[in-house]
Amino acid sequence: MLEIQALTRQFGGLLAVNGLDLVVKEGEILSIIGPNGAGKTTLFNLIGGQIRPTAGRISFAGRDISGWPPHAVAKAGIARTFQSTSLFGELSVIENLLISCYCRTRVGLRGALLRSAGFKREERESHQRVRQMLEFVGLDGQEQRRASDLPTETQQRLAMALALATKPRLLLLDEPTAGMNDEEVQGLVGLIRRIRETGVTVGVIEHRMKVVMGISDRVVVLDHGVKIAEGSPVEVQENPEVIAAYLGTEGSD
């Protein structure tokens, strides 16, 4: 589904991502791990179009999307969440989700201003999809709550719902369990599994090794922008380079 070839991103004298080759297979959960500064979030920013690569190629579903802006990447079928949850804090839960649905609408400004039949049809479809998303992520009954008033775990569920509302084929989750207790983590892990069961491919940056080992089909390990290991959770866990670079220092949180 996603193929990355010799991807490089340089910030001045720092190579945040250095000649990275990576393949994401359709239908899998792929986890990206590594110590702080390994280039994990930079990789997601490159895929999502938040920053442009210095060199290399990103192909999605057979198309070269290298350097595409975020809105074009989203329309192509890639959605993501961020370490710091990116929500419209002053808007309600349902208003946040309706905004995300506009990514897939086809009626232009004229149709919206005139409230054409096509606009009304898409508006009905968007509300129906929002109701489905609320139920799917466990936020039904909280439609009118202001996003900024939600607790951390609920905000993360809303962020994932916003991403899913764009109808992605690939969903990228950046540290989805950050700041959560064990019970909240288990609930979110269950949601990630359900997302994959709907046919959405999932890429995860995650620092909790129990989560990584429990949900991943494959794990890729980065260190200083370079891939140092790739394989099943067991293979990666037993890799000496990984133990030295990450597992041995971070423990099994």
mmCIF file with all atom_site columns, C-alpha atoms in Angstrom, residues 44-50 58 60 63 65-80 103-104 166 168 170 172:
data_model
loop_
_atom_site.group_PDB
_atom_site.id
_atom_site.type_symbol
_atom_site.label_atom_id
_atom_site.label_alt_id
_atom_site.label_comp_id
_atom_site.label_asym_id
_atom_site.label_entity_id
_atom_site.label_seq_id
_atom_site.pdbx_PDB_ins_code
_atom_site.Cartn_x
_atom_site.Cartn_y
_atom_site.Cartn_z
_atom_site.occupancy
_atom_site.B_iso_or_equiv
_atom_site.pdbx_formal_charge
_atom_site.auth_seq_id
_atom_site.auth_comp_id
_atom_site.auth_asym_id
_atom_site.auth_atom_id
_atom_site.pdbx_PDB_model_num
ATOM 1  C CA . PHE A 1 44  ? 4.829   10.623 9.777  1.00 0.00 ? 44  PHE A CA 1
ATOM 2  C CA . ASN A 1 45  ? 5.148   14.338 8.962  1.00 0.00 ? 45  ASN A CA 1
ATOM 3  C CA . LEU A 1 46  ? 6.790   13.431 5.654  1.00 0.00 ? 46  LEU A CA 1
ATOM 4  C CA . ILE A 1 47  ? 4.090   10.915 4.768  1.00 0.00 ? 47  ILE A CA 1
ATOM 5  C CA . GLY A 1 48  ? 1.282   13.261 5.817  1.00 0.00 ? 48  GLY A CA 1
ATOM 6  C CA . GLY A 1 49  ? 2.681   16.243 3.910  1.00 0.00 ? 49  GLY A CA 1
ATOM 7  C CA . GLN A 1 50  ? 3.366   18.439 6.932  1.00 0.00 ? 50  GLN A CA 1
ATOM 8  C CA . ILE A 1 58  ? 6.842   8.162  -1.078 1.00 0.00 ? 58  ILE A CA 1
ATOM 9  C CA . PHE A 1 60  ? 0.814   5.351  -1.979 1.00 0.00 ? 60  PHE A CA 1
ATOM 10 C CA . ARG A 1 63  ? 1.040   7.070  -6.934 1.00 0.00 ? 63  ARG A CA 1
ATOM 11 C CA . ILE A 1 65  ? 2.809   11.517 -3.276 1.00 0.00 ? 65  ILE A CA 1
ATOM 12 C CA . SER A 1 66  ? 6.229   12.889 -2.306 1.00 0.00 ? 66  SER A CA 1
ATOM 13 C CA . GLY A 1 67  ? 5.840   16.500 -1.191 1.00 0.00 ? 67  GLY A CA 1
ATOM 14 C CA . TRP A 1 68  ? 2.065   16.603 -1.591 1.00 0.00 ? 68  TRP A CA 1
ATOM 15 C CA . PRO A 1 69  ? 0.308   19.072 0.751  1.00 0.00 ? 69  PRO A CA 1
ATOM 16 C CA . PRO A 1 70  ? -1.677  17.596 3.666  1.00 0.00 ? 70  PRO A CA 1
ATOM 17 C CA . HIS A 1 71  ? -5.120  18.130 2.125  1.00 0.00 ? 71  HIS A CA 1
ATOM 18 C CA . ALA A 1 72  ? -4.097  16.237 -1.018 1.00 0.00 ? 72  ALA A CA 1
ATOM 19 C CA . VAL A 1 73  ? -2.620  13.399 1.050  1.00 0.00 ? 73  VAL A CA 1
ATOM 20 C CA . ALA A 1 74  ? -5.876  13.175 3.008  1.00 0.00 ? 74  ALA A CA 1
ATOM 21 C CA . LYS A 1 75  ? -7.936  13.022 -0.174 1.00 0.00 ? 75  LYS A CA 1
ATOM 22 C CA . ALA A 1 76  ? -5.639  10.288 -1.475 1.00 0.00 ? 76  ALA A CA 1
ATOM 23 C CA . GLY A 1 77  ? -6.602  8.166  1.547  1.00 0.00 ? 77  GLY A CA 1
ATOM 24 C CA . ILE A 1 78  ? -4.093  8.794  4.344  1.00 0.00 ? 78  ILE A CA 1
ATOM 25 C CA . ALA A 1 79  ? -5.247  10.236 7.676  1.00 0.00 ? 79  ALA A CA 1
ATOM 26 C CA . ARG A 1 80  ? -3.307  10.785 10.875 1.00 0.00 ? 80  ARG A CA 1
ATOM 27 C CA . CYS A 1 103 ? -12.863 16.306 2.973  1.00 0.00 ? 103 CYS A CA 1
ATOM 28 C CA . ARG A 1 104 ? -15.092 13.901 1.023  1.00 0.00 ? 104 ARG A CA 1
ATOM 29 C CA . THR A 1 166 ? -12.142 11.248 6.042  1.00 0.00 ? 166 THR A CA 1
ATOM 30 C CA . PRO A 1 168 ? -8.830  6.694  4.955  1.00 0.00 ? 168 PRO A CA 1
ATOM 31 C CA . LEU A 1 170 ? -4.190  4.171  5.867  1.00 0.00 ? 170 LEU A CA 1
ATOM 32 C CA . LEU A 1 172 ? -1.276  6.914  11.123 1.00 0.00 ? 172 LEU A CA 1
#
